Amino acid sequence: IGFEFGGGNMSLRISKFEMSSDNSDAGLPGAANSLLGGAGNHRWAVVEGEGVPFDETFAQAADPTRFPEAGTFSSYDEVQAALRSYLPPEIESLLNYRFEPARPNPGATPIRDPIMGLTATRSFTSEGYEAELIGNPTRNWRLSLNVGQQETTTANTAPVLVEVAAIAAANMKSLGIWGLQDAPDNDAHWTVGIRTSENVFFPLATEQAKDGTVSQEQREWRINAATNYSFSEGVLKGFGVGGAWRYQSKAAVGYERQINADGILLPLLDRPFFGPSASNIDLWASYSRKLNDKINWKIQLNIRNASGDDDYIPVVINPDGRTAVVRNPNPKEIYLTNTFKF
């Protein structure tokens, strides 16, 4: 809906919008690629290529005091076959797992064909309001104000990845590799199941937990205001001054977490850690005049981010409340422009 007033010099527009989208990127490339990555078969290939006897490797990788859920295997071939057959057959055929050079060469390395454009999807609905005021209160004074409010709700996160991950986990357990050490080239305590849970099920559960809730990672409010005044008479004739203010509200950059009954670490969506709101001011001053009947000249000094936050901006806050990743604040920029119109 729109209005005009002040003799047509001012206008106000107010909009309400709603947008929905299916099959959007759910932001889970690591989980998807980890699930298809061969569950540690390259680490097993390393120790085989180094000539370590299988009995020695298996004694470590299936040590009952450390890995009581490991299955029983009698050769590297059996382990590799299990590590390459836990996915549904139609996906296995796309990946085309193989060794180069071909086995039984002890230096053979497992490789796979990438699935181009592999993406876990989700649906979302965004709705909000936007108001824009723009015009000339006086002949020399120009102003604009834009205020926006938006909320986004997600749904149906990664349905295909959830299905494939459940099949893969069940197959890993039936094949005996879920409790098997996934990196026998070192003494780490990680098993195929632990690594799959950490890299696939934990991030997947984290994103699914947000379904049906308003995203707090999105900045709900934004405001942009700008004004400029040009002097057309007196000693300041030809001069102009102006400024702009840009504001964005705070956004969540982390959550406290809690382990659920299935042992999965989930975010507590009612306990977010917020990054700060952002507020920046721009300033400018100009002078213009006619150089002759055909050429107008204007020189303008611009100071972008003349005022604003100078501290590092948190991007990720760990579940214990400590900042893990930051980015630099917007830099202050000063530049001079000359414009000729003819």
Tab-separated table of C-alpha atoms in Angstrom:
chain	number	residue	atom	x	y	z
A	1	ILE	CA	0.000	0.000	0.000
A	2	GLY	CA	1.348	3.442	-0.901
A	3	PHE	CA	0.667	7.060	-0.008
A	4	GLU	CA	1.770	10.408	-1.352
A	5	PHE	CA	1.647	13.652	0.584
A	6	GLY	CA	3.347	17.035	0.834
A	7	GLY	CA	2.109	18.009	-2.594
A	8	GLY	CA	3.536	14.847	-4.105
A	9	ASN	CA	7.010	15.499	-2.722
A	10	MET	CA	6.868	12.651	-0.207
A	11	SER	CA	5.821	9.036	-0.586
A	12	LEU	CA	5.319	6.205	1.882
A	13	ARG	CA	5.137	2.551	0.834
A	14	ILE	CA	4.277	-0.286	3.229
A	15	SER	CA	4.576	-3.910	2.116
A	16	LYS	CA	3.774	-7.233	3.711
A	17	PHE	CA	5.430	-10.219	2.072
A	18	GLU	CA	5.570	-13.980	2.369
A	19	MET	CA	7.860	-16.244	0.397
A	20	SER	CA	8.268	-19.992	0.518
A	21	SER	CA	10.807	-22.251	-1.119
A	22	ASP	CA	11.376	-25.993	-1.351
A	23	ASN	CA	14.590	-27.851	-2.115
A	24	SER	CA	16.820	-25.074	-0.797
A	25	ASP	CA	20.347	-25.826	0.383
A	26	ALA	CA	20.251	-27.046	4.001
A	27	GLY	CA	23.900	-26.184	4.573
A	28	LEU	CA	25.049	-29.764	5.267
A	29	PRO	CA	27.740	-30.464	2.643
A	30	GLY	CA	30.128	-31.869	5.253
A	31	ALA	CA	27.583	-34.371	6.545
A	32	ALA	CA	26.598	-35.547	3.071
A	33	ASN	CA	30.164	-35.957	1.834
A	34	SER	CA	31.304	-37.623	5.054
A	35	LEU	CA	28.564	-40.234	4.748
A	36	LEU	CA	29.714	-41.081	1.224
A	37	GLY	CA	33.409	-40.942	2.031
A	38	GLY	CA	34.173	-44.640	2.501
A	39	ALA	CA	34.109	-44.757	6.345
A	40	GLY	CA	37.884	-44.763	6.740
A	41	ASN	CA	38.816	-47.192	3.955
A	42	HIS	CA	41.742	-44.958	2.963
A	43	ARG	CA	43.216	-45.249	6.494
A	44	TRP	CA	43.032	-49.026	6.298
A	45	ALA	CA	44.685	-48.851	2.884
A	46	VAL	CA	47.590	-46.927	4.429
A	47	VAL	CA	48.504	-49.643	6.928
A	48	GLU	CA	48.042	-52.342	4.308
A	49	GLY	CA	50.312	-50.427	1.927
A	50	GLU	CA	52.941	-50.131	4.665
A	51	GLY	CA	53.019	-53.926	4.890
A	52	VAL	CA	51.632	-54.217	8.405
A	53	PRO	CA	50.333	-57.782	8.868
A	54	PHE	CA	46.547	-57.933	9.059
A	55	ASP	CA	46.512	-59.821	12.369
A	56	GLU	CA	48.543	-57.033	13.974
A	57	THR	CA	46.309	-54.286	12.587
A	58	PHE	CA	43.102	-56.086	13.495
A	59	ALA	CA	44.297	-56.779	17.042
A	60	GLN	CA	44.492	-53.014	17.556
A	61	ALA	CA	41.396	-52.042	15.572
A	62	ALA	CA	39.157	-54.605	17.285
A	63	ASP	CA	40.722	-54.635	20.744
A	64	PRO	CA	37.795	-55.864	22.879
A	65	THR	CA	38.772	-53.633	25.791
A	66	ARG	CA	38.526	-50.515	23.596
A	67	PHE	CA	36.260	-51.550	20.727
A	68	PRO	CA	33.875	-54.199	22.104
A	69	GLU	CA	31.368	-53.718	19.269
A	70	ALA	CA	33.821	-54.428	16.449
A	71	GLY	CA	32.973	-57.248	14.064
A	72	THR	CA	35.216	-60.144	13.107
A	73	PHE	CA	37.328	-59.999	9.936
A	74	SER	CA	40.109	-62.181	8.599
A	75	SER	CA	41.747	-60.022	5.903
A	76	TYR	CA	42.168	-56.513	4.583
A	77	ASP	CA	39.950	-57.509	1.660
A	78	GLU	CA	37.063	-58.314	3.986
A	79	VAL	CA	37.399	-55.011	5.839
A	80	GLN	CA	37.620	-53.015	2.620
A	81	ALA	CA	34.582	-54.798	1.187
A	82	ALA	CA	32.560	-53.889	4.282
A	83	LEU	CA	33.798	-50.287	4.278
A	84	ARG	CA	32.632	-49.910	0.677
A	85	SER	CA	29.231	-51.588	0.864
A	86	TYR	CA	27.237	-49.919	3.627
A	87	LEU	CA	25.390	-47.493	1.348
A	88	PRO	CA	22.285	-48.373	-0.722
A	89	PRO	CA	23.369	-50.133	-3.960
A	90	GLU	CA	22.053	-47.350	-6.205
A	91	ILE	CA	24.345	-44.859	-4.452
A	92	GLU	CA	27.311	-47.246	-4.385
A	93	SER	CA	27.022	-47.611	-8.151
A	94	LEU	CA	27.199	-43.830	-8.614
A	95	LEU	CA	30.293	-43.521	-6.419
A	96	ASN	CA	32.109	-46.375	-8.194
A	97	TYR	CA	34.549	-47.073	-5.331
A	98	ARG	CA	37.760	-48.601	-6.659
A	99	PHE	CA	41.500	-48.785	-6.052
A	100	GLU	CA	44.226	-47.195	-8.140
A	101	PRO	CA	46.458	-48.871	-8.970
A	102	ALA	CA	44.309	-51.959	-8.790
A	103	ARG	CA	44.655	-54.251	-5.810
A	104	PRO	CA	46.359	-56.401	-4.602
A	105	ASN	CA	49.076	-53.791	-5.182
A	106	PRO	CA	50.092	-52.831	-1.606
A	107	GLY	CA	50.184	-49.146	-2.521
A	108	ALA	CA	46.650	-49.098	-3.903
A	109	THR	CA	44.579	-46.083	-2.866
A	110	PRO	CA	40.766	-46.119	-2.642
A	111	ILE	CA	39.080	-43.449	-4.750
A	112	ARG	CA	35.514	-42.617	-5.734
A	113	ASP	CA	33.670	-40.553	-8.310
A	114	PRO	CA	32.175	-37.345	-6.894
A	115	ILE	CA	28.458	-36.718	-7.139
A	116	MET	CA	28.415	-33.244	-8.664
A	117	GLY	CA	26.031	-30.785	-7.054
A	118	LEU	CA	25.418	-33.041	-4.043
A	119	THR	CA	23.134	-31.048	-1.716
A	120	ALA	CA	20.965	-31.798	1.293
A	121	THR	CA	17.757	-29.788	1.013
A	122	ARG	CA	15.192	-28.092	3.219
A	123	SER	CA	12.081	-25.942	2.878
A	124	PHE	CA	11.615	-22.510	4.358
A	125	THR	CA	9.007	-19.804	4.674
A	126	SER	CA	9.933	-16.149	5.134
A	127	GLU	CA	7.503	-13.404	6.023
A	128	GLY	CA	7.768	-9.849	7.188
A	129	TYR	CA	7.106	-6.177	6.572
A	130	GLU	CA	8.912	-3.356	4.846
A	131	ALA	CA	8.230	0.371	5.054
A	132	GLU	CA	9.908	2.976	2.874
A	133	LEU	CA	9.646	6.747	3.203
A	134	ILE	CA	11.301	8.838	0.513
A	135	GLY	CA	11.049	12.359	-0.832
A	136	ASN	CA	11.917	16.054	-0.525
A	137	PRO	CA	10.519	17.808	2.574
A	138	THR	CA	11.917	21.016	1.030
A	139	ARG	CA	13.390	21.815	-2.340
A	140	ASN	CA	16.947	21.402	-1.039
A	141	TRP	CA	16.458	18.605	1.437
A	142	ARG	CA	16.300	14.961	0.339
A	143	LEU	CA	15.709	12.019	2.676
A	144	SER	CA	14.932	8.301	2.610
A	145	LEU	CA	14.120	5.787	5.307
A	146	ASN	CA	13.723	2.030	4.871
A	147	VAL	CA	12.716	-0.281	7.722
A	148	GLY	CA	12.430	-4.039	7.276
A	149	GLN	CA	11.419	-6.866	9.596
A	150	GLN	CA	11.702	-10.519	8.567
A	151	GLU	CA	11.362	-13.974	10.123
A	152	THR	CA	12.172	-17.310	8.519
A	153	THR	CA	10.916	-20.753	9.529
A	154	THR	CA	12.519	-23.929	8.196
A	155	ALA	CA	10.952	-27.358	7.660
A	156	ASN	CA	11.612	-30.763	6.113
A	157	THR	CA	15.376	-30.601	6.584
A	158	ALA	CA	17.433	-33.135	4.627
A	159	PRO	CA	14.782	-35.867	4.207
A	160	VAL	CA	16.860	-37.884	1.730
A	161	LEU	CA	20.057	-37.566	3.762
A	162	VAL	CA	18.161	-38.718	6.886
A	163	GLU	CA	16.896	-41.802	5.061
A	164	VAL	CA	20.266	-42.705	3.569
A	165	ALA	CA	22.080	-42.108	6.871
A	166	ALA	CA	19.686	-44.446	8.712
A	167	ILE	CA	20.239	-47.187	6.106
A	168	ALA	CA	24.002	-46.673	6.236
A	169	ALA	CA	24.118	-46.860	10.043
A	170	ALA	CA	22.068	-50.063	10.097
A	171	ASN	CA	24.346	-51.606	7.461
A	172	MET	CA	27.496	-50.531	9.307
A	173	LYS	CA	26.244	-52.330	12.398
A	174	SER	CA	25.218	-55.492	10.544
A	175	LEU	CA	28.533	-55.575	8.655
A	176	GLY	CA	30.494	-55.241	11.906
A	177	ILE	CA	32.277	-51.975	11.077
A	178	TRP	CA	30.259	-49.591	13.317
A	179	GLY	CA	32.426	-50.433	16.337
A	180	LEU	CA	35.654	-50.956	14.361
A	181	GLN	CA	38.509	-48.485	14.683
A	182	ASP	CA	38.367	-46.323	11.583
A	183	ALA	CA	42.007	-45.172	11.671
A	184	PRO	CA	44.277	-48.121	12.487
A	185	ASP	CA	47.277	-46.130	11.254
A	186	ASN	CA	47.279	-44.395	14.664
A	187	ASP	CA	46.122	-45.116	18.190
A	188	ALA	CA	43.022	-42.894	18.170
A	189	HIS	CA	39.908	-44.081	19.969
A	190	TRP	CA	37.573	-43.194	17.098
A	191	THR	CA	35.447	-45.881	15.541
A	192	VAL	CA	33.532	-45.817	12.268
A	193	GLY	CA	30.359	-45.283	14.298
A	194	ILE	CA	31.778	-42.451	16.410
A	195	ARG	CA	33.075	-40.618	13.364
A	196	THR	CA	29.795	-41.117	11.501
A	197	SER	CA	27.847	-39.815	14.487
A	198	GLU	CA	30.138	-36.801	14.883
A	199	ASN	CA	30.292	-35.869	11.199
A	200	VAL	CA	26.816	-36.924	10.020
A	201	PHE	CA	24.227	-37.519	12.741
A	202	PHE	CA	25.205	-34.668	15.079
A	203	PRO	CA	25.067	-31.839	12.466
A	204	LEU	CA	22.003	-33.446	10.895
A	205	ALA	CA	20.161	-33.554	14.238
A	206	THR	CA	21.235	-29.979	14.959
A	207	GLU	CA	19.663	-28.674	11.768
A	208	GLN	CA	16.553	-30.835	12.100
A	209	ALA	CA	15.985	-29.495	15.621
A	210	LYS	CA	15.475	-26.054	14.096
A	211	ASP	CA	12.554	-27.175	11.918
A	212	GLY	CA	9.345	-25.391	12.829
A	213	THR	CA	11.156	-22.659	14.760
A	214	VAL	CA	11.969	-19.092	13.771
A	215	SER	CA	15.596	-18.826	12.709
A	216	GLN	CA	17.550	-16.800	15.225
A	217	GLU	CA	20.619	-16.793	12.983
A	218	GLN	CA	18.811	-14.287	10.781
A	219	ARG	CA	18.885	-10.596	11.689
A	220	GLU	CA	15.230	-9.749	12.229
A	221	TRP	CA	15.435	-5.962	11.822
A	222	ARG	CA	17.296	-3.719	9.434
A	223	ILE	CA	17.083	0.048	9.045
A	224	ASN	CA	18.651	2.235	6.366
A	225	ALA	CA	18.316	6.001	6.538
A	226	ALA	CA	19.963	8.656	4.373
A	227	THR	CA	19.659	12.410	4.055
A	228	ASN	CA	21.286	15.147	1.999
A	229	TYR	CA	20.960	18.928	1.991
A	230	SER	CA	22.125	21.122	-0.894
A	231	PHE	CA	22.617	24.864	-0.479
A	232	SER	CA	21.323	26.901	-3.418
A	233	GLU	CA	21.952	30.438	-2.200
A	234	GLY	CA	24.152	32.495	0.092
A	235	VAL	CA	27.822	31.953	0.850
A	236	LEU	CA	27.318	28.147	0.905
A	237	LYS	CA	25.726	28.011	-2.535
A	238	GLY	CA	26.864	24.875	-4.346
A	239	PHE	CA	27.786	23.006	-1.186
A	240	GLY	CA	25.983	19.899	0.061
A	241	VAL	CA	26.224	17.725	3.154
A	242	GLY	CA	24.669	14.399	4.002
A	243	GLY	CA	24.865	11.200	5.921
A	244	ALA	CA	23.456	7.707	6.228
A	245	TRP	CA	22.764	5.282	9.041
A	246	ARG	CA	22.707	1.507	8.581
A	247	TYR	CA	21.473	-0.773	11.342
A	248	GLN	CA	21.005	-4.527	11.690
A	249	SER	CA	19.710	-6.261	14.816
A	250	LYS	CA	21.577	-9.014	16.656
A	251	ALA	CA	21.719	-12.614	15.416
A	252	ALA	CA	22.461	-15.953	17.047
A	253	VAL	CA	25.948	-17.323	16.339
A	254	GLY	CA	25.830	-20.335	18.691
A	255	TYR	CA	23.748	-22.233	21.220
A	256	GLU	CA	24.161	-24.033	24.479
A	257	ARG	CA	23.920	-27.769	23.860
A	258	GLN	CA	22.579	-30.826	25.603
A	259	ILE	CA	22.885	-34.564	24.944
A	260	ASN	CA	19.530	-36.215	24.323
A	261	ALA	CA	18.480	-39.776	25.194
A	262	ASP	CA	20.083	-41.088	21.975
A	263	GLY	CA	23.441	-39.546	22.850
A	264	ILE	CA	23.154	-36.847	20.188
A	265	LEU	CA	24.312	-33.352	21.043
A	266	LEU	CA	21.455	-30.947	20.244
A	267	PRO	CA	21.283	-27.149	20.439
A	268	LEU	CA	19.081	-25.571	23.092
A	269	LEU	CA	17.226	-23.185	20.820
A	270	ASP	CA	15.930	-21.192	23.780
A	271	ARG	CA	19.500	-20.518	24.928
A	272	PRO	CA	21.250	-18.815	22.014
A	273	PHE	CA	24.468	-16.847	22.095
A	274	PHE	CA	23.933	-13.631	20.153
A	275	GLY	CA	26.435	-11.656	18.192
A	276	PRO	CA	26.078	-7.883	18.533
A	277	SER	CA	23.789	-5.673	16.504
A	278	ALA	CA	25.536	-3.631	13.813
A	279	SER	CA	25.300	0.140	13.435
A	280	ASN	CA	27.323	2.213	10.968
A	281	ILE	CA	27.259	5.865	9.899
A	282	ASP	CA	28.424	7.293	6.569
A	283	LEU	CA	29.139	10.985	5.950
A	284	TRP	CA	29.759	13.041	2.835
A	285	ALA	CA	30.232	16.631	1.713
A	286	SER	CA	30.143	17.974	-1.823
A	287	TYR	CA	30.578	21.088	-3.918
A	288	SER	CA	29.203	21.595	-7.418
A	289	ARG	CA	29.203	24.366	-9.985
A	290	LYS	CA	28.974	25.007	-13.690
A	291	LEU	CA	32.305	25.159	-15.456
A	292	ASN	CA	30.641	26.547	-18.579
A	293	ASP	CA	27.303	26.369	-20.359
A	294	LYS	CA	27.762	22.682	-21.185
A	295	ILE	CA	29.720	21.154	-18.316
A	296	ASN	CA	28.713	20.750	-14.664
A	297	TRP	CA	31.374	19.719	-12.156
A	298	LYS	CA	30.889	18.089	-8.741
A	299	ILE	CA	33.503	17.051	-6.205
A	300	GLN	CA	32.503	14.952	-3.209
A	301	LEU	CA	34.327	13.660	-0.144
A	302	ASN	CA	32.892	10.380	1.180
A	303	ILE	CA	33.607	8.739	4.529
A	304	ARG	CA	32.101	5.286	4.699
A	305	ASN	CA	31.818	3.809	8.194
A	306	ALA	CA	32.807	7.103	9.752
A	307	SER	CA	31.311	5.717	12.939
A	308	GLY	CA	30.662	2.123	13.906
A	309	ASP	CA	31.858	-0.824	15.923
A	310	ASP	CA	35.623	-1.365	15.890
A	311	ASP	CA	35.670	-4.698	17.733
A	312	TYR	CA	35.944	-8.088	16.104
A	313	ILE	CA	32.517	-9.491	15.187
A	314	PRO	CA	31.739	-13.001	16.537
A	315	VAL	CA	30.804	-15.510	13.827
A	316	VAL	CA	30.778	-18.713	15.910
A	317	ILE	CA	30.378	-19.060	19.677
A	318	ASN	CA	31.014	-22.479	21.194
A	319	PRO	CA	28.446	-24.191	23.458
A	320	ASP	CA	30.472	-23.124	26.511
A	321	GLY	CA	30.005	-19.467	25.573
A	322	ARG	CA	33.535	-18.838	24.333
A	323	THR	CA	33.998	-17.160	20.966
A	324	ALA	CA	35.525	-19.530	18.397
A	325	VAL	CA	35.516	-17.560	15.127
A	326	VAL	CA	35.458	-13.814	14.473
A	327	ARG	CA	35.603	-11.562	11.444
A	328	ASN	CA	36.979	-8.094	11.005
A	329	PRO	CA	34.667	-5.090	11.432
A	330	ASN	CA	33.829	-3.058	8.361
A	331	PRO	CA	36.803	-0.812	7.532
A	332	LYS	CA	36.611	2.966	7.419
A	333	GLU	CA	36.949	4.144	3.815
A	334	ILE	CA	37.646	7.706	2.690
A	335	TYR	CA	37.538	8.602	-0.971
A	336	LEU	CA	37.197	11.669	-3.168
A	337	THR	CA	35.198	11.643	-6.396
A	338	ASN	CA	34.939	14.098	-9.269
A	339	THR	CA	31.957	14.015	-11.601
A	340	PHE	CA	31.498	15.885	-14.860
A	341	LYS	CA	28.087	16.140	-16.525
A	342	PHE	CA	27.739	17.446	-20.060
